[in-house]
Amino acid sequence: MQLLETHIVPKLEKQIRFQEYSVGIFNKTPTKSGIKKAIKKELIFIDGILATTSKYISGGEKIELFESENSSTFERLKLELEVLFEDDYLAIIYKPAGILVSGNKFVTIANALAQNLQKSSFSDTVKPQPIHRLDYPTSGLLLIGKTSSSIIELGKLFKEKEIQKTYFAITIGKMKSEGVINSQIDNKLAETKYQVLETVNSKRFEFLNLVKLQPKTGRKHQLRKHLFSIGNPILGDKEYYLDDKILNGKGLFLHAATLNFTHPFTKEIITITKELPKKFKKIFSGFSLHL
């Protein structure tokens, strides 16, 4: 047998069964079913002794994963993510534009989380999960839960509208300096507050605006639909657009810049901001978020 990976267990709050702890610790077998198969094939050792699913882990153990000659293993997605905040409960990562948050595709943020985040030391640790969504073409901050209890509590904060999200977009056409859009989406109430921060003249689009957006609800494609509904679609949007006003090759100019909320466990006020992408600054070169 050949040694594939070694994992040293950090100090744990309390003991946990190896079958529960082992999810996500190895790149080659990140799933619970994969771990069970590896144990059955006698490929996992804990401190030099064959592992069992009922073994309890307390901290400090050396866990080794071996590969047999006929072993067929799963290769975890290799995608480096920028982590802006992390503790044992949750994390906030930057999602680049052009990547799915989750779904049936192999290349998704969800599939890359385990290799980019530290495993929680709490007994209810699970495979990290995104708490909300960002559209495929949208860049910005994504909140991640690392334990089953944090996933539940963060979900409640979103449902109770206690997590404030601030977006920035570049829109097309002349706009009022500020306003509230509250047209329904899919027959459901939806509300978006907007503020125009800067406007520049454009030969092709007449006017381009840097707009701050604060959604009060979280409907699918809400910001894109709302801005289109008032005649000011987002630059680069190929679903909600005006005739002859489509920009190709640059992607969607929509960025989830700030998350603000009270940490459900530590009660710390969390405010994380991610600066605008370079493509925004090529149009509005003098603008910078106050970090």
Short mmCIF file of C-alpha atoms in Angstrom, two decimals, residues 2-204:
data_model
loop_
_atom_site.label_atom_id
_atom_site.label_comp_id
_atom_site.label_asym_id
_atom_site.label_seq_id
_atom_site.Cartn_x
_atom_site.Cartn_y
_atom_site.Cartn_z
CA GLN A 2 1.04 3.58 -0.64
CA LEU A 3 0.42 6.44 1.80
CA LEU A 4 -1.78 9.07 0.13
CA GLU A 5 -2.61 11.59 2.84
CA THR A 6 -2.06 12.27 6.54
CA HIS A 7 -4.34 14.30 8.79
CA ILE A 8 -3.54 15.43 12.34
CA VAL A 9 -6.68 16.00 14.41
CA PRO A 10 -6.77 19.44 16.09
CA LYS A 11 -7.95 19.92 19.66
CA LEU A 12 -11.66 19.14 19.80
CA GLU A 13 -14.36 20.55 22.06
CA LYS A 14 -15.59 17.02 22.76
CA GLN A 15 -15.19 13.51 21.40
CA ILE A 16 -16.80 12.63 18.07
CA ARG A 17 -17.20 9.36 16.18
CA PHE A 18 -14.60 8.96 13.45
CA GLN A 19 -17.28 8.35 10.81
CA GLU A 20 -18.72 11.82 11.52
CA TYR A 21 -15.39 13.59 11.94
CA SER A 22 -13.80 12.15 8.81
CA VAL A 23 -16.06 13.90 6.27
CA GLY A 24 -13.94 16.31 4.25
CA ILE A 25 -10.54 15.67 5.86
CA PHE A 26 -9.06 13.86 2.84
CA ASN A 27 -8.88 15.15 -0.74
CA LYS A 28 -9.17 11.67 -2.21
CA THR A 29 -12.20 10.54 -0.18
CA PRO A 30 -14.12 13.63 0.96
CA THR A 31 -17.52 11.93 1.45
CA LYS A 32 -18.88 9.76 4.26
CA SER A 33 -19.57 6.90 1.83
CA GLY A 34 -15.99 7.13 0.53
CA ILE A 35 -14.62 6.92 4.08
CA LYS A 36 -16.77 3.86 4.84
CA LYS A 37 -15.48 2.12 1.71
CA ALA A 38 -11.88 2.96 2.60
CA ILE A 39 -12.37 1.58 6.14
CA LYS A 40 -13.92 -1.60 4.73
CA LYS A 41 -10.88 -2.01 2.43
CA GLU A 42 -8.58 -1.45 5.46
CA LEU A 43 -7.00 1.67 3.95
CA ILE A 44 -7.36 4.04 6.95
CA PHE A 45 -5.26 3.90 10.11
CA ILE A 46 -5.59 5.95 13.32
CA ASP A 47 -2.33 6.15 15.25
CA GLY A 48 -1.14 3.08 13.38
CA ILE A 49 -4.24 0.99 14.15
CA LEU A 50 -6.89 0.06 11.57
CA ALA A 51 -9.77 2.54 11.77
CA THR A 52 -13.37 1.62 12.51
CA THR A 53 -16.51 3.72 12.04
CA SER A 54 -17.26 3.48 15.77
CA LYS A 55 -13.84 4.77 16.86
CA TYR A 56 -14.05 8.04 18.87
CA ILE A 57 -11.73 10.94 18.07
CA SER A 58 -10.69 13.33 20.85
CA GLY A 59 -7.83 15.35 19.32
CA GLY A 60 -4.16 14.82 18.50
CA GLU A 61 -4.61 11.57 16.56
CA LYS A 62 -2.70 10.93 13.33
CA ILE A 63 -5.04 9.64 10.63
CA GLU A 64 -3.51 8.09 7.53
CA LEU A 65 -5.17 7.22 4.23
CA PHE A 66 -3.50 4.59 2.04
CA GLU A 67 -4.12 3.54 -1.54
CA SER A 68 -4.28 -0.07 -2.65
CA GLU A 69 -2.96 -1.13 -6.04
CA ASN A 70 -6.48 -1.42 -7.44
CA SER A 71 -7.89 1.62 -5.67
CA SER A 72 -10.15 3.96 -7.62
CA THR A 73 -10.38 7.29 -5.84
CA PHE A 74 -12.30 10.53 -6.34
CA GLU A 75 -10.26 13.61 -7.13
CA ARG A 76 -11.55 16.68 -5.33
CA LEU A 77 -11.96 19.90 -7.33
CA LYS A 78 -8.82 22.02 -7.19
CA LEU A 79 -10.04 25.61 -7.09
CA GLU A 80 -8.36 28.18 -4.87
CA LEU A 81 -10.81 30.56 -3.18
CA GLU A 82 -10.15 33.81 -1.34
CA VAL A 83 -11.29 33.46 2.28
CA LEU A 84 -12.06 36.84 3.87
CA PHE A 85 -13.35 35.59 7.25
CA GLU A 86 -13.36 32.22 8.98
CA ASP A 87 -13.95 30.72 12.39
CA ASP A 88 -15.21 27.35 13.63
CA TYR A 89 -18.83 28.23 12.78
CA LEU A 90 -18.81 29.98 9.43
CA ALA A 91 -16.76 31.54 6.67
CA ILE A 92 -17.10 34.31 4.09
CA ILE A 93 -15.45 33.69 0.73
CA TYR A 94 -15.15 35.62 -2.52
CA LYS A 95 -16.97 34.08 -5.47
CA PRO A 96 -15.47 35.10 -8.80
CA ALA A 97 -17.82 35.81 -11.69
CA GLY A 98 -18.44 32.88 -14.03
CA ILE A 99 -18.63 30.09 -11.45
CA LEU A 100 -21.77 28.35 -10.17
CA VAL A 101 -22.35 28.36 -6.41
CA SER A 102 -23.74 24.82 -6.49
CA GLY A 103 -25.48 22.37 -8.78
CA ASN A 104 -24.76 19.30 -10.86
CA LYS A 105 -21.58 20.66 -12.45
CA PHE A 106 -18.17 19.58 -11.12
CA VAL A 107 -16.74 23.11 -11.05
CA THR A 108 -18.81 24.81 -8.34
CA ILE A 109 -18.01 26.84 -5.25
CA ALA A 110 -19.67 24.17 -3.09
CA ASN A 111 -17.31 21.48 -4.41
CA ALA A 112 -14.25 23.63 -3.68
CA LEU A 113 -15.09 24.67 -0.11
CA ALA A 114 -13.66 21.70 1.81
CA GLN A 115 -10.14 22.17 0.43
CA ASN A 116 -10.17 25.93 1.09
CA LEU A 117 -11.59 26.01 4.63
CA GLN A 118 -10.39 24.62 7.97
CA LYS A 119 -12.50 21.79 9.35
CA SER A 120 -14.53 22.89 12.36
CA SER A 121 -13.52 21.42 15.72
CA PHE A 122 -17.15 21.21 16.88
CA SER A 123 -18.94 17.86 17.06
CA ASP A 124 -21.64 18.88 14.55
CA THR A 125 -19.13 19.73 11.84
CA VAL A 126 -20.40 19.05 8.32
CA LYS A 127 -19.25 19.58 4.75
CA PRO A 128 -19.25 23.39 4.32
CA GLN A 129 -22.40 24.71 2.66
CA PRO A 130 -23.28 28.05 1.00
CA ILE A 131 -26.10 29.74 2.94
CA HIS A 132 -27.40 31.84 0.03
CA ARG A 133 -26.89 32.14 -3.71
CA LEU A 134 -25.16 34.42 -6.16
CA ASP A 135 -25.92 34.20 -9.87
CA TYR A 136 -23.34 32.54 -12.13
CA PRO A 137 -22.19 35.87 -13.67
CA THR A 138 -22.19 37.80 -10.36
CA SER A 139 -19.03 38.28 -8.31
CA GLY A 140 -18.86 38.90 -4.58
CA LEU A 141 -19.18 37.70 -1.01
CA LEU A 142 -20.72 34.35 -0.16
CA LEU A 143 -21.59 33.22 3.38
CA ILE A 144 -20.72 29.61 4.28
CA GLY A 145 -21.88 27.44 7.17
CA LYS A 146 -19.42 24.91 8.64
CA THR A 147 -21.58 23.15 11.26
CA SER A 148 -25.16 21.93 11.19
CA SER A 149 -26.17 24.40 13.92
CA SER A 150 -24.56 27.37 12.15
CA ILE A 151 -26.26 26.46 8.85
CA ILE A 152 -29.62 26.49 10.67
CA GLU A 153 -28.96 29.77 12.51
CA LEU A 154 -27.58 31.60 9.48
CA GLY A 155 -30.57 30.43 7.48
CA LYS A 156 -32.82 31.98 10.13
CA LEU A 157 -30.94 35.29 9.91
CA PHE A 158 -31.53 35.42 6.16
CA LYS A 159 -35.20 34.50 6.56
CA GLU A 160 -35.66 37.21 9.19
CA LYS A 161 -33.78 39.74 6.98
CA GLU A 162 -31.09 40.30 9.62
CA ILE A 163 -28.21 39.96 7.16
CA GLN A 164 -27.63 43.16 5.20
CA LYS A 165 -26.18 42.77 1.71
CA THR A 166 -24.84 45.65 -0.38
CA TYR A 167 -24.21 45.29 -4.09
CA PHE A 168 -22.70 47.56 -6.71
CA ALA A 169 -23.67 47.57 -10.37
CA ILE A 170 -22.99 49.57 -13.49
CA THR A 171 -26.25 50.40 -15.21
CA ILE A 172 -27.18 51.81 -18.61
CA GLY A 173 -29.11 55.04 -19.26
CA LYS A 174 -30.17 58.13 -17.36
CA MET A 175 -31.33 57.48 -13.80
CA LYS A 176 -32.77 59.31 -10.84
CA SER A 177 -30.18 59.90 -8.12
CA GLU A 178 -31.91 57.45 -5.76
CA GLY A 179 -35.09 55.51 -5.29
CA VAL A 180 -36.86 52.33 -4.23
CA ILE A 181 -38.07 49.68 -6.68
CA ASN A 182 -40.84 47.49 -5.32
CA SER A 183 -42.36 45.77 -8.35
CA GLN A 184 -43.31 42.13 -7.73
CA ILE A 185 -41.13 39.25 -8.91
CA ASP A 186 -42.86 35.94 -9.65
CA ASN A 187 -45.99 37.35 -7.94
CA LYS A 188 -44.05 37.93 -4.71
CA LEU A 189 -43.18 41.15 -2.93
CA ALA A 190 -39.71 42.42 -3.78
CA GLU A 191 -37.94 45.62 -2.77
CA THR A 192 -34.62 47.16 -3.79
CA LYS A 193 -33.17 50.47 -2.63
CA TYR A 194 -30.74 52.13 -5.02
CA GLN A 195 -28.41 55.15 -5.04
CA VAL A 196 -26.47 56.49 -8.03
CA LEU A 197 -22.93 57.29 -6.89
CA GLU A 198 -21.36 58.42 -10.17
CA THR A 199 -22.38 58.84 -13.81
CA VAL A 200 -20.21 59.08 -16.93
CA ASN A 201 -21.08 59.82 -20.54
CA SER A 202 -20.78 56.95 -23.00
CA LYS A 203 -20.77 57.11 -26.81
CA ARG A 204 -22.44 53.71 -27.08
#
